Short mmCIF file of C-alpha atoms in Angstrom, two decimals:
data_model
loop_
_atom_site.label_atom_id
_atom_site.label_comp_id
_atom_site.label_asym_id
_atom_site.label_seq_id
_atom_site.Cartn_x
_atom_site.Cartn_y
_atom_site.Cartn_z
CA THR A 13 110.31 102.31 93.86
CA ALA A 14 108.57 99.82 96.13
CA TRP A 15 106.09 102.23 97.63
CA ARG A 16 104.86 103.50 94.27
CA GLY A 17 103.93 100.00 93.32
CA VAL A 18 101.92 99.57 96.49
CA GLU A 19 100.21 102.93 96.14
CA ALA A 20 98.43 101.97 92.92
CA VAL A 21 96.21 99.32 94.46
CA ALA A 22 94.48 97.07 91.92
CA LYS A 23 91.45 94.91 92.49
CA ARG A 24 92.36 91.81 94.48
CA ARG A 25 92.47 88.66 92.32
CA LYS A 26 90.73 85.47 93.38
CA ARG A 27 92.90 83.43 95.71
CA GLY A 28 94.81 80.66 93.89
CA SER A 29 94.47 82.28 90.44
CA GLY A 30 98.00 83.71 90.44
CA SER A 31 99.07 87.33 90.11
CA VAL A 32 99.30 89.79 87.19
CA ARG A 33 101.44 92.93 87.04
CA LEU A 34 102.70 95.48 84.49
CA ARG A 35 106.49 95.38 84.05
CA LYS A 36 108.71 98.40 83.48
CA ASP A 37 109.33 97.32 79.86
CA GLY A 38 105.59 97.63 79.11
CA ARG A 39 104.81 93.93 79.02
CA TRP A 40 102.41 92.15 81.37
CA GLU A 41 103.66 89.34 83.59
CA GLY A 42 101.57 86.59 85.19
CA ARG A 43 102.91 84.35 87.94
CA ALA A 44 101.44 81.18 89.49
CA VAL A 45 102.52 78.60 92.09
CA ILE A 46 103.42 75.31 90.37
CA GLY A 47 104.49 73.28 93.39
CA TYR A 48 106.41 73.16 96.64
CA ASP A 49 109.98 72.23 97.57
CA ASP A 50 111.15 69.93 100.38
CA LYS A 51 110.81 72.72 102.92
CA GLY A 52 107.22 73.45 101.95
CA LEU A 53 108.13 76.70 100.16
CA PRO A 54 106.25 77.56 96.94
CA LYS A 55 107.85 77.27 93.47
CA THR A 56 106.49 79.66 90.82
CA LYS A 57 106.41 80.00 87.03
CA ASN A 58 105.63 83.09 84.94
CA VAL A 59 104.11 84.00 81.57
CA LEU A 60 104.56 87.19 79.51
CA ALA A 61 102.19 89.03 77.14
CA ARG A 62 101.78 92.40 75.42
CA THR A 63 98.30 93.06 76.86
CA LYS A 64 96.64 92.30 80.17
CA PRO A 65 93.78 90.17 78.73
CA GLU A 66 96.30 88.05 76.84
CA CYS A 67 98.38 87.67 80.01
CA VAL A 68 95.32 86.59 82.03
CA ARG A 69 94.46 84.02 79.34
CA LYS A 70 98.00 82.57 79.35
CA LEU A 71 97.99 82.45 83.15
CA LYS A 72 94.72 80.50 83.16
CA GLU A 73 96.18 78.02 80.67
CA LEU A 74 99.28 77.64 82.84
CA SER A 75 97.21 77.08 85.98
CA ALA A 76 95.01 74.52 84.20
CA SER A 77 98.06 72.54 83.03
CA ILE A 78 99.53 72.27 86.53
CA ASP A 79 98.60 69.36 88.72
CA LYS A 80 99.36 71.08 92.02
CA PRO A 81 100.77 68.71 94.64
CA GLU A 82 100.25 69.13 98.34
CA PRO A 83 102.95 71.19 100.13
CA ALA A 84 105.90 69.09 101.21
CA ALA A 85 105.17 69.88 104.85
CA ASP A 86 101.73 68.20 104.66
CA LYS A 87 103.27 64.76 105.12
CA PRO A 88 103.36 62.34 108.06
CA GLY A 89 106.27 62.81 110.45
CA MET A 90 106.75 66.53 109.84
CA THR A 91 107.96 68.77 112.64
CA LEU A 92 106.19 71.81 114.07
CA GLY A 93 108.86 74.01 112.45
CA GLN A 94 108.17 72.56 108.98
CA TRP A 95 104.44 73.00 109.39
CA LEU A 96 104.71 76.58 110.70
CA ASP A 97 106.98 77.58 107.82
CA SER A 98 104.66 76.00 105.24
CA TRP A 99 101.51 77.44 106.85
CA TYR A 100 102.97 80.96 106.98
CA GLN A 101 104.52 81.04 103.50
CA THR A 102 101.58 79.54 101.62
CA SER A 103 98.46 80.37 103.63
CA LYS A 104 99.22 83.48 105.66
CA LYS A 105 101.92 85.63 104.10
CA PRO A 106 100.22 86.34 100.72
CA ASN A 107 97.33 88.08 102.51
CA LEU A 108 99.36 90.19 104.95
CA ARG A 109 100.67 93.74 104.69
CA PRO A 110 104.47 94.18 104.83
CA ASN A 111 104.54 95.46 108.41
CA THR A 112 102.24 92.64 109.56
CA GLN A 113 104.50 90.14 107.82
CA MET A 114 107.39 91.40 109.91
CA SER A 115 105.45 90.73 113.11
CA TYR A 116 104.58 87.17 112.07
CA GLU A 117 108.13 86.41 110.95
CA GLN A 118 109.57 87.67 114.22
CA ARG A 119 107.28 85.42 116.26
CA ILE A 120 107.75 82.34 114.05
CA TYR A 121 111.45 82.47 113.20
CA ASN A 122 112.85 84.26 116.27
CA TYR A 123 110.81 82.70 119.06
CA ILE A 124 108.65 79.70 118.16
CA ILE A 125 110.79 77.62 115.76
CA PRO A 126 114.07 77.97 117.76
CA ALA A 127 112.27 76.68 120.88
CA LEU A 128 109.71 74.19 119.53
CA GLY A 129 110.57 73.66 115.86
CA ASP A 130 112.11 70.16 116.22
CA ILE A 131 109.09 68.65 118.01
CA PRO A 132 107.01 66.34 115.75
CA LEU A 133 103.75 68.08 114.94
CA ASP A 134 101.58 65.19 116.14
CA LYS A 135 103.56 64.87 119.41
CA LEU A 136 103.22 68.51 120.52
CA THR A 137 101.45 68.79 123.90
CA GLN A 138 99.68 71.54 125.78
CA ASN A 139 102.25 71.27 128.60
CA GLU A 140 105.08 72.02 126.16
CA LEU A 141 103.26 75.09 124.88
CA GLN A 142 102.50 76.24 128.42
CA GLN A 143 106.19 75.89 129.38
CA PHE A 144 107.16 77.78 126.21
CA TYR A 145 104.95 80.74 127.15
CA THR A 146 106.41 80.75 130.68
CA ASP A 147 109.96 80.75 129.31
CA LEU A 148 109.12 83.64 126.94
CA LYS A 149 107.75 85.66 129.84
CA GLN A 150 110.85 85.01 131.98
CA ASN A 151 113.81 84.81 129.56
CA GLY A 152 112.52 85.18 126.03
CA ARG A 153 114.02 88.52 124.99
CA ILE A 154 116.74 88.37 122.33
CA LYS A 155 117.71 92.06 121.93
CA ASN A 156 118.05 95.03 124.30
CA VAL A 157 118.02 92.78 127.37
CA GLY A 158 119.93 95.36 129.43
CA HIS A 159 117.36 98.06 128.65
CA TYR A 160 114.06 96.12 128.78
CA GLY A 161 114.93 93.08 130.93
CA SER A 162 115.17 89.40 129.99
CA GLY A 163 111.44 88.68 129.69
CA LEU A 164 109.09 89.51 126.83
CA SER A 165 105.96 91.61 127.25
CA ASP A 166 102.53 90.07 127.82
CA GLN A 167 101.46 91.34 124.40
CA THR A 168 104.31 89.52 122.61
CA VAL A 169 103.60 86.27 124.48
CA ARG A 170 99.92 86.48 123.56
CA GLY A 171 100.91 87.19 119.95
CA CYS A 172 103.02 84.01 119.81
CA HIS A 173 100.06 82.05 121.18
CA THR A 174 97.69 83.53 118.60
CA THR A 175 100.05 82.59 115.77
CA LEU A 176 100.52 79.05 117.08
CA ARG A 177 96.82 78.51 117.69
CA SER A 178 95.92 79.65 114.17
CA ALA A 179 98.55 77.42 112.54
CA LEU A 180 97.57 74.40 114.62
CA GLU A 181 93.88 75.00 113.89
CA MET A 182 94.61 74.56 110.17
CA ALA A 183 96.59 71.39 110.97
CA VAL A 184 93.46 70.04 112.67
CA SER A 185 91.32 70.91 109.63
CA LYS A 186 93.77 69.04 107.39
CA LYS A 187 93.58 66.04 109.77
CA LEU A 188 97.31 66.24 110.49
CA ILE A 189 96.57 66.27 114.25
CA ALA A 190 93.52 65.17 116.18
CA ARG A 191 93.12 68.25 118.39
CA ASN A 192 94.63 71.70 118.87
CA PRO A 193 97.08 71.60 121.83
CA ALA A 194 96.97 75.41 122.06
CA ASP A 195 93.36 75.35 123.23
CA GLY A 196 93.05 75.93 126.95
CA CYS A 197 96.53 77.36 127.56
CA ARG A 198 96.82 79.95 130.34
CA LEU A 199 98.05 83.30 129.04
CA PRO A 200 99.17 86.60 130.56
CA PRO A 201 96.21 88.99 130.98
CA ALA A 202 95.46 91.37 128.13
CA LYS A 203 96.30 94.76 129.60
CA PRO A 204 95.76 97.65 127.18
CA ARG A 205 98.51 100.23 127.41
CA GLU A 206 97.30 103.27 129.32
CA MET A 207 97.21 106.36 127.17
CA GLN A 208 98.10 109.78 128.51
CA VAL A 209 96.74 113.19 127.60
CA LEU A 210 98.33 116.60 127.92
CA THR A 211 96.77 119.33 130.02
CA PRO A 212 95.54 122.49 128.22
CA GLU A 213 98.64 124.31 129.51
CA GLU A 214 100.90 121.57 128.13
CA VAL A 215 99.14 121.68 124.75
CA GLN A 216 99.87 125.41 124.53
CA ARG A 217 103.53 124.91 125.43
CA LEU A 218 103.80 122.05 122.93
CA LEU A 219 102.48 124.19 120.06
CA ILE A 220 104.59 127.21 121.04
CA GLN A 221 107.73 125.08 120.96
CA ALA A 222 106.58 123.33 117.76
CA LYS A 223 106.50 126.72 116.01
CA GLU A 224 110.13 127.25 116.94
CA ASP A 225 111.07 123.75 115.78
CA ASN A 226 109.24 123.87 112.41
CA CYS A 227 106.67 121.26 113.40
CA TYR A 228 103.70 123.50 114.22
CA GLU A 229 101.37 122.69 111.30
CA LEU A 230 101.94 118.94 111.65
CA LEU A 231 101.18 118.80 115.37
CA LEU A 232 98.29 121.29 115.12
CA LEU A 233 96.64 119.19 112.39
CA GLU A 234 97.14 116.02 114.45
CA ILE A 235 95.62 117.52 117.60
CA ALA A 236 92.69 118.92 115.57
CA THR A 237 91.88 115.70 113.67
CA GLY A 238 93.22 112.69 115.62
CA LEU A 239 94.62 111.05 112.50
CA ARG A 240 96.86 108.01 112.83
CA ARG A 241 100.53 108.91 112.33
CA GLY A 242 100.74 107.00 109.04
CA GLU A 243 97.56 108.67 107.74
CA LEU A 244 98.77 112.14 108.68
CA LEU A 245 102.15 111.79 106.95
CA ALA A 246 100.59 110.31 103.79
CA LEU A 247 98.39 113.37 103.17
CA GLN A 248 98.78 115.19 99.84
CA TRP A 249 97.65 118.69 98.92
CA ASP A 250 95.15 117.23 96.44
CA ASP A 251 93.41 115.59 99.41
CA LEU A 252 92.46 118.99 100.87
CA ASN A 253 89.72 121.24 99.47
CA PHE A 254 90.40 124.73 100.80
CA LYS A 255 86.93 125.95 99.73
CA THR A 256 84.91 123.37 101.64
CA GLY A 257 87.49 122.37 104.27
CA ALA A 258 87.09 118.68 103.31
CA LEU A 259 90.18 116.55 103.92
CA ARG A 260 90.22 113.06 102.37
CA VAL A 261 92.07 110.27 104.17
CA GLU A 262 92.78 107.51 101.67
CA ARG A 263 96.34 106.25 102.22
CA GLN A 264 98.91 105.58 104.93
CA VAL A 265 102.69 105.43 105.15
CA HIS A 266 104.77 103.02 107.21
CA ARG A 267 108.30 101.62 107.20
CA ALA A 268 108.85 97.95 106.44
CA LYS A 269 112.16 96.18 105.81
CA GLY A 270 114.03 99.47 105.46
CA GLU A 271 111.66 101.10 102.94
CA LEU A 272 108.80 103.56 103.15
CA ILE A 273 105.60 101.90 101.97
CA ILE A 274 102.55 103.87 100.82
CA SER A 275 99.37 101.79 100.94
CA GLN A 276 95.64 102.08 101.42
CA PRO A 277 94.28 102.09 104.99
CA LYS A 278 93.54 98.75 106.63
CA THR A 279 89.76 99.06 106.75
CA LYS A 280 86.97 100.71 104.76
CA ALA A 281 86.16 102.88 107.78
CA ALA A 282 89.68 104.34 107.64
CA ASN A 283 88.90 105.77 104.18
CA ARG A 284 87.01 108.86 105.27
CA THR A 285 86.57 112.60 104.83
CA ILE A 286 87.10 115.09 107.67
CA ILE A 287 85.90 118.71 107.69
CA LEU A 288 88.58 121.09 108.99
CA PRO A 289 87.63 124.26 110.91
CA ALA A 290 88.24 127.68 109.32
CA PRO A 291 91.13 128.75 111.64
CA LEU A 292 93.05 125.56 110.81
CA LEU A 293 92.45 126.10 107.09
CA SER A 294 93.94 129.59 107.38
CA VAL A 295 97.08 128.16 108.96
CA LEU A 296 97.40 125.53 106.24
CA LYS A 297 96.87 128.10 103.47
CA GLU A 298 99.81 130.12 104.74
CA TYR A 299 101.85 126.96 105.22
CA ARG A 300 101.06 125.89 101.63
CA GLN A 301 103.09 128.80 100.28
CA GLN A 302 106.24 127.36 101.88
CA ILE A 303 105.90 123.79 100.55
CA HIS A 304 107.03 122.81 97.07
CA SER A 305 105.87 119.19 97.13
CA ARG A 306 102.69 117.19 96.59
CA TRP A 307 102.99 115.97 100.20
CA LEU A 308 101.75 118.12 103.08
CA PHE A 309 104.76 117.06 105.12
CA PRO A 310 107.56 116.15 102.67
CA SER A 311 110.89 114.60 103.55
CA PRO A 312 113.64 117.25 103.70
CA ARG A 313 116.24 114.78 102.41
CA LYS A 314 114.52 112.59 99.81
CA ASP A 315 112.66 113.83 96.74
CA ASP A 316 108.95 113.07 96.39
CA LEU A 317 108.68 111.18 99.67
CA PRO A 318 106.76 112.04 102.85
CA LEU A 319 108.35 112.36 106.27
CA ASP A 320 109.53 109.14 107.87
CA PRO A 321 107.24 108.11 110.78
CA ALA A 322 110.31 107.31 112.90
CA SER A 323 111.76 110.82 112.46
CA VAL A 324 108.42 112.38 113.48
CA ARG A 325 108.39 110.27 116.65
CA LYS A 326 111.91 111.43 117.57
CA HIS A 327 111.05 115.04 116.77
CA LEU A 328 108.01 114.91 119.05
CA THR A 329 110.15 113.59 121.91
CA THR A 330 112.54 116.53 121.52
CA ILE A 331 109.71 119.09 121.42
CA LEU A 332 108.05 117.61 124.52
CA GLU A 333 111.32 117.81 126.45
CA ARG A 334 111.95 121.42 125.42
CA ALA A 335 108.36 122.40 126.25
CA GLY A 336 108.52 120.78 129.69
CA CYS A 337 105.64 118.40 128.93
CA LYS A 338 105.22 114.82 130.12
CA HIS A 339 106.52 112.17 127.74
CA ILE A 340 103.75 110.76 125.53
CA ARG A 341 103.65 108.71 122.35
CA PHE A 342 102.55 110.25 119.06
CA HIS A 343 99.49 108.00 119.19
CA ASP A 344 98.52 109.67 122.49
CA LEU A 345 97.85 112.87 120.52
CA ARG A 346 95.06 110.92 118.79
CA HIS A 347 93.77 110.02 122.24
CA LEU A 348 94.01 113.71 123.20
CA PHE A 349 91.80 114.66 120.25
CA ALA A 350 89.21 112.02 121.16
CA THR A 351 89.17 113.10 124.79
CA MET A 352 88.75 116.80 123.95
CA SER A 353 85.97 115.90 121.49
CA LEU A 354 84.09 114.00 124.19
CA GLU A 355 84.57 116.86 126.65
CA HIS A 356 83.02 119.26 124.13
CA GLY A 357 79.93 117.09 123.64
CA ILE A 358 80.59 115.18 120.41
CA ASP A 359 78.67 111.90 120.37
CA ILE A 360 80.44 108.54 120.19
CA LYS A 361 79.07 107.61 116.75
CA THR A 362 80.32 110.82 115.14
CA LEU A 363 83.69 110.53 116.86
CA SER A 364 84.00 106.93 115.67
CA THR A 365 83.50 108.06 112.07
CA VAL A 366 85.99 110.93 112.37
CA ILE A 367 88.83 108.84 113.77
CA GLY A 368 88.16 105.90 111.44
CA HIS A 369 86.99 103.10 113.72
CA VAL A 370 84.92 100.24 112.33
CA SER A 371 82.41 100.43 115.20
CA SER A 372 81.54 102.94 117.90
CA SER A 373 82.08 100.26 120.56
CA THR A 374 85.80 100.28 119.70
CA THR A 375 85.87 104.04 120.19
CA LEU A 376 84.05 103.79 123.50
CA ASN A 377 86.38 101.07 124.82
CA ILE A 378 89.62 102.78 123.83
CA TYR A 379 89.05 106.53 123.80
CA ALA A 380 86.23 107.23 126.24
CA HIS A 381 88.72 108.52 128.80
CA VAL A 382 86.79 110.02 131.71
CA THR A 383 88.69 113.15 132.69
CA ASP A 384 88.16 115.37 135.70
CA GLU A 385 86.57 117.95 133.43
CA MET A 386 83.98 115.43 132.22
CA ARG A 387 83.19 114.37 135.80
CA GLN A 388 82.75 117.99 136.87
CA THR A 389 80.49 118.70 133.89
CA ALA A 390 78.33 115.69 134.75
CA ALA A 391 78.12 116.80 138.39
CA ARG A 392 77.05 120.33 137.40
CA LYS A 393 74.32 118.96 135.13
CA ILE A 394 73.01 116.70 137.91
CA ASP A 395 73.01 119.55 140.42
CA ARG A 396 71.11 121.82 138.08
CA GLY A 397 68.67 119.03 137.22
CA ILE A 398 67.60 118.24 140.77
CA GLY A 399 67.63 121.86 141.85
CA LYS A 400 69.88 121.49 144.87
CA ILE A 401 72.40 124.11 143.73
CA LYS A 402 71.73 127.31 141.82
CA SER A 403 74.94 127.58 139.82
CA SER A 404 76.00 130.85 138.30
CA LEU A 405 76.73 130.32 134.62
CA GLU A 406 78.78 133.49 134.42
CA ALA A 407 81.02 132.48 137.32
CA GLU A 408 81.36 129.01 135.82
CA ALA A 409 82.38 130.43 132.44
CA THR A 410 84.93 132.69 134.10
CA ALA A 411 86.41 129.82 136.08
CA ARG A 412 86.78 127.71 132.94
CA LYS A 413 88.52 130.40 130.92
CA LEU A 414 91.88 129.18 129.68
CA THR A 415 94.79 131.34 130.76
CA LEU A 416 97.25 131.94 127.94
CA SER A 417 100.64 130.42 128.58
CA THR A 418 103.65 132.69 129.10
CA PHE A 419 106.03 129.90 128.05
CA GLN A 420 109.07 131.04 126.06
CA PRO A 421 110.29 128.44 123.55
CA TYR A 422 113.76 126.99 123.53
CA LYS A 423 115.71 128.56 120.66
CA GLY A 424 118.40 126.43 119.09
CA LYS A 425 121.45 127.72 117.26
CA ARG A 426 119.92 127.20 113.84
CA ARG A 427 117.41 129.69 112.42
CA LYS A 428 113.91 128.57 111.52
CA ALA A 429 113.31 127.60 107.90
CA GLY A 430 111.85 130.42 105.85
CA THR A 431 113.33 133.24 107.98
CA GLY A 432 116.45 133.88 105.90
CA CYS A 433 119.88 134.45 107.41
CA VAL A 434 121.68 137.43 108.99
CA THR A 435 125.44 137.96 108.78
CA GLN A 436 127.68 140.66 110.26
CA ILE A 437 129.84 142.14 107.48
CA ASN A 438 131.90 144.45 109.70
CA ASP A 439 131.53 146.51 112.86
CA HIS A 440 128.97 148.82 111.27
CA LEU A 441 127.20 146.68 108.67
CA TRP A 442 124.81 143.70 108.80
CA GLU A 443 123.50 141.74 105.82
CA GLY A 444 120.16 139.90 105.61
CA ARG A 445 119.61 137.31 102.87
CA TYR A 446 116.56 135.33 101.74
CA SER A 447 116.76 132.65 98.99
CA PRO A 448 113.34 131.11 98.31
CA ILE A 449 112.54 128.74 95.45
CA TRP A 450 110.39 130.49 92.86
CA PRO A 451 107.77 128.87 90.61
CA ASP A 452 110.43 128.36 87.91
CA GLY A 453 112.18 125.95 90.29
CA LYS A 454 115.21 128.19 90.85
CA LYS A 455 116.42 130.22 93.82
CA HIS A 456 116.37 134.01 93.41
CA PRO A 457 118.09 135.48 96.48
CA ARG A 458 117.77 139.08 97.65
CA ASN A 459 119.72 141.01 100.28
CA VAL A 460 119.09 143.85 102.70
CA TYR A 461 121.65 145.86 104.69
CA ALA A 462 121.52 147.77 107.98
CA LYS A 463 123.79 149.28 110.63
CA THR A 464 122.45 147.12 113.49
CA ARG A 465 121.27 143.51 113.79
CA GLU A 466 117.85 144.59 115.05
CA GLU A 467 117.32 146.89 112.06
CA CYS A 468 118.56 144.18 109.69
CA GLU A 469 116.13 141.62 111.16
CA GLN A 470 113.25 144.06 110.70
CA LEU A 471 114.17 144.83 107.08
CA LEU A 472 114.65 141.12 106.37
CA THR A 473 111.20 140.28 107.76
CA GLU A 474 109.58 142.95 105.56
CA MET A 475 111.49 141.72 102.49
CA ILE A 476 110.44 138.09 103.13
CA LEU A 477 106.77 139.09 103.33
CA GLN A 478 107.10 141.05 100.10
CA MET A 479 108.86 138.18 98.30
CA LYS A 480 106.25 135.66 99.48
CA ALA A 481 103.52 137.90 98.09
CA GLU A 482 105.37 138.14 94.76
CA ILE A 483 105.82 134.36 94.61
CA ALA A 484 102.12 133.83 95.34
CA ALA A 485 101.19 136.31 92.58
CA GLU A 486 103.52 134.57 90.13
CA LYS A 487 101.97 131.19 90.96
CA GLU A 488 98.53 132.64 90.41
CA ARG A 489 99.61 134.09 87.05
CA LEU A 490 101.06 130.77 85.93
#
C-alpha cells in the first residue's frame, strides 16, 4: 500500500539525479526526467536492473545521454498560468510532502490560475495582484459558502500570496521578468488562531466520559505528552519501553488524497524521546492486554492500520459535548499540556524539546499562555519576596486542592468494548458471555448464568478478570 512505501524512508538522492526504487517483482527501477511537454510538464524514462548498484549505473548513463531542454514554459510570451504550472510541477512538487502538495495545488489550480492564469507573465502588475487578494477576501470561496461565507480567510489569502511571490521570484532569477510584482503588496494581518484550554474540572469530566466511550488511553496520553495528533496515532508498541518509560516519536500519520500516509516527522526536532510517568505506564500496561495490533491505537475496521485522524477529531467532539466541556480542537490538547507544564514550573527549553519544536522561541510565542493560575503564582512569589504579606503555605495548599468531579458519564446503548454482553434468557435466567481473542488468534467464548441481571454482571466481571489473567499467562508462556 501507499503508506508502507512512505514509511521506509531511504536516503534522499541528489536533486536532478533521478529516482531509484525496488519493484514488487524484485527488480530495481530507475527513473529520470528526459524533457518537458508543451505545457511545461516533465516527461520521464526508466531503466531496470537486478541489483541496485547496476540500476544506479544505468540511470547515470541515461542521464548523461540526455540533453535536457529548458521547460516549455520558460519561453517568451508565456502566461502566468503556464509559468505557475511549470514552476510547481518541476521545482516545487518533488520536494513536498503529500499533504503540503494538496495545499499548493488548491491555491494554484483553484484560486490563482482561474483568476490570473491568462495574463502574460511579463505584463502582470502589482495592482492586478492587489485586486486579486481583495477579491479572494470578499468573494473567493468556492465550497461551503452558506456555512463559512463568501470570502476566504486571511490565512488562505496570505498563502496564495506566498505561493505567487515564490514562483515570481524564480521567474526573476531566470530573467523572465525584470522585477517581482508581488513585492510590496498589502496583505491581511497575520492573526494566529487563539487556542483554548480546558479547566481542571473540564479535564476530569473529559477523561471520565472518555472511559465510557473507549477513548480514555488515547486522550490521557495526549494530555500527558502534548504529541501532535499525527504523531500520537502513529505510535507502535515497539516505540514504548515499559521498563524505562521511554517513548520514541519517529513517525506521523496523515490523510492525503483519500489514503492514510505514514511518514517521518517534518523536522529533526520532531524525532524525539519522551519519558512517561509511572501512573501513565500502569494504565498503558493494562491497556496493552486488550490490543492485538502493533499500533497503540489501531483502526477497528482496517487491518494493520492506525486510527484515522479525522475519526479521532469527530470522536473528541462527541466526548466534549457529552462531558459538557467547551468545544476545542484536538490540537488544543497539546496547548493544554504546554500550559500545565509551564504552570508546574517546567522551563521553556525543556518544554520545547518535549513537544518537538525546533527552537524554544517558537514554544514561547505559541504556547506560553499566561493563565490566571500563573499570574497568581507570580503575585504570591513577589509578595513573599518583598515581605509585604506573610502568606500561609498550608492555607494556600488547601485552597489549591483539586476537588474531584462528581460528573456521571453519558452511557450509550452499546456496551463498552471488553465488557462482554448480558442477555435475558427467560424471566428467571440471565446469561453473560465474553469472547476475547486468545494468543492463537481465535475466539474462545465462555458463559456465566445468574437469576438476576445484577448477579450476572458481577459474575461476568469476575470471569473477564480471570480470562484476562489466563490470556496474559499464555502470552508469557509463548
